[in-house]
Short mmCIF file of C-alpha atoms in Angstrom, two decimals:
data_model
loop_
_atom_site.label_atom_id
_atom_site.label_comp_id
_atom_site.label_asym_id
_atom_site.label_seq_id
_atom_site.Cartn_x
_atom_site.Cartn_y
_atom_site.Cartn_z
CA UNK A 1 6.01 2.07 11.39
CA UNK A 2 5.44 5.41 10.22
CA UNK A 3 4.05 6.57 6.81
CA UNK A 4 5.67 4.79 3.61
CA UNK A 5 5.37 6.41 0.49
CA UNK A 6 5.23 3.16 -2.12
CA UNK A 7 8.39 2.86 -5.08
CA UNK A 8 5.60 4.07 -8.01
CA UNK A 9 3.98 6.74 -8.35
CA UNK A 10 -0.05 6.36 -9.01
CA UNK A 11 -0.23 7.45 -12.85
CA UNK A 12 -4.02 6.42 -13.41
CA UNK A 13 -3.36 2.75 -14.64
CA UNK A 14 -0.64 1.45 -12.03
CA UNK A 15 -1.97 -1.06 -9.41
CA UNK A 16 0.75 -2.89 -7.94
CA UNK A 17 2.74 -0.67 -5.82
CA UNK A 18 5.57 -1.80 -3.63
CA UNK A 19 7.55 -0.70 -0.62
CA UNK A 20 11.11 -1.11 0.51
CA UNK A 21 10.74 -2.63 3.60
CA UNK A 22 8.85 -5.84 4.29
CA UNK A 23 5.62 -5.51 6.47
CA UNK A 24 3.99 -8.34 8.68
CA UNK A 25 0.64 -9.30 6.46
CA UNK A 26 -2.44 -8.24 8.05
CA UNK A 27 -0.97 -4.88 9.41
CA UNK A 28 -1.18 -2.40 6.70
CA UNK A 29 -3.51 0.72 6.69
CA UNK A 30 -3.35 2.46 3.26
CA UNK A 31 -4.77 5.57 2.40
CA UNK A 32 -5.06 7.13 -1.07
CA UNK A 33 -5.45 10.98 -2.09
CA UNK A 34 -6.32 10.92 2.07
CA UNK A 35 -9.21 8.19 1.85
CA UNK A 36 -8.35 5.37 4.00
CA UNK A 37 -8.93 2.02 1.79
CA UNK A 38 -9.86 -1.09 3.15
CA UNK A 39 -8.03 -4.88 2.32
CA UNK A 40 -11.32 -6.87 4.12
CA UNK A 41 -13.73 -4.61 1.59
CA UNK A 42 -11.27 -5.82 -1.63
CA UNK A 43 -10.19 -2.44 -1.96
CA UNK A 44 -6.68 -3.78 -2.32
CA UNK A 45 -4.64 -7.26 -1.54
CA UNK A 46 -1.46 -7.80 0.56
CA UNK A 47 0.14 -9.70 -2.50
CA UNK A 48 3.20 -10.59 -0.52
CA UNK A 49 5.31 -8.75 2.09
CA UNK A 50 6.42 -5.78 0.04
CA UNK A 51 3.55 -5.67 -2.77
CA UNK A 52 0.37 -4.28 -2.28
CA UNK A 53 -2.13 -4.68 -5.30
CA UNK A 54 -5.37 -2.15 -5.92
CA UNK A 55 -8.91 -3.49 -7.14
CA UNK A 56 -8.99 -0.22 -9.22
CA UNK A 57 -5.96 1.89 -10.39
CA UNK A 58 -5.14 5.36 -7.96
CA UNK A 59 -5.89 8.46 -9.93
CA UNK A 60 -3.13 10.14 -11.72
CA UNK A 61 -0.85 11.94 -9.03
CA UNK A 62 -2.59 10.78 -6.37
CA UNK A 63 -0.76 10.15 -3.14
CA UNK A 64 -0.57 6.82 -1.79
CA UNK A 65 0.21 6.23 1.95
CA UNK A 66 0.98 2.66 3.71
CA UNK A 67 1.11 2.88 7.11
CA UNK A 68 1.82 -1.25 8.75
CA UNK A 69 4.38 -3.03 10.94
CA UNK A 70 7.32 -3.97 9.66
CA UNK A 71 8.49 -7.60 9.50
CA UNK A 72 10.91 -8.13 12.82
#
């Protein structure tokens, strides 16, 4: 899959960001403002197949990026 820009936008309080097509849980490689973030260190949880949910809130205007395989 290539980049997915989530629905929301990050506005500083916002941690559950979701995507328009469903991804296979366990595949998804995020990056925020260009850091990559990590789901084993609790950065952020796979809620379901289309929600992603941060420990901590993305800065204001910061760009989120999901990168993952799509469901078949």
């Amino acid at each position: 899959q290539n980049d997915v820009v989530p629905n929301e936008t990050a506005n500083g309080s916002r941690t559950v960001f979701t995507v328009a097509i469903p991804f296979q849980l366990g595949s998804t490689a995020i990056w925020v403002a260009g850091v990559r973030k990590s789901c084993a260190a609790g950065d952020y949880t796979e809620t379901n197949s289309t929600t992603i949910t941060f420990a901590s809130a993305p800065s204001s205007g910061a760009s989120v990026v999901l990168n993952y395989q799509a469901e078949p």
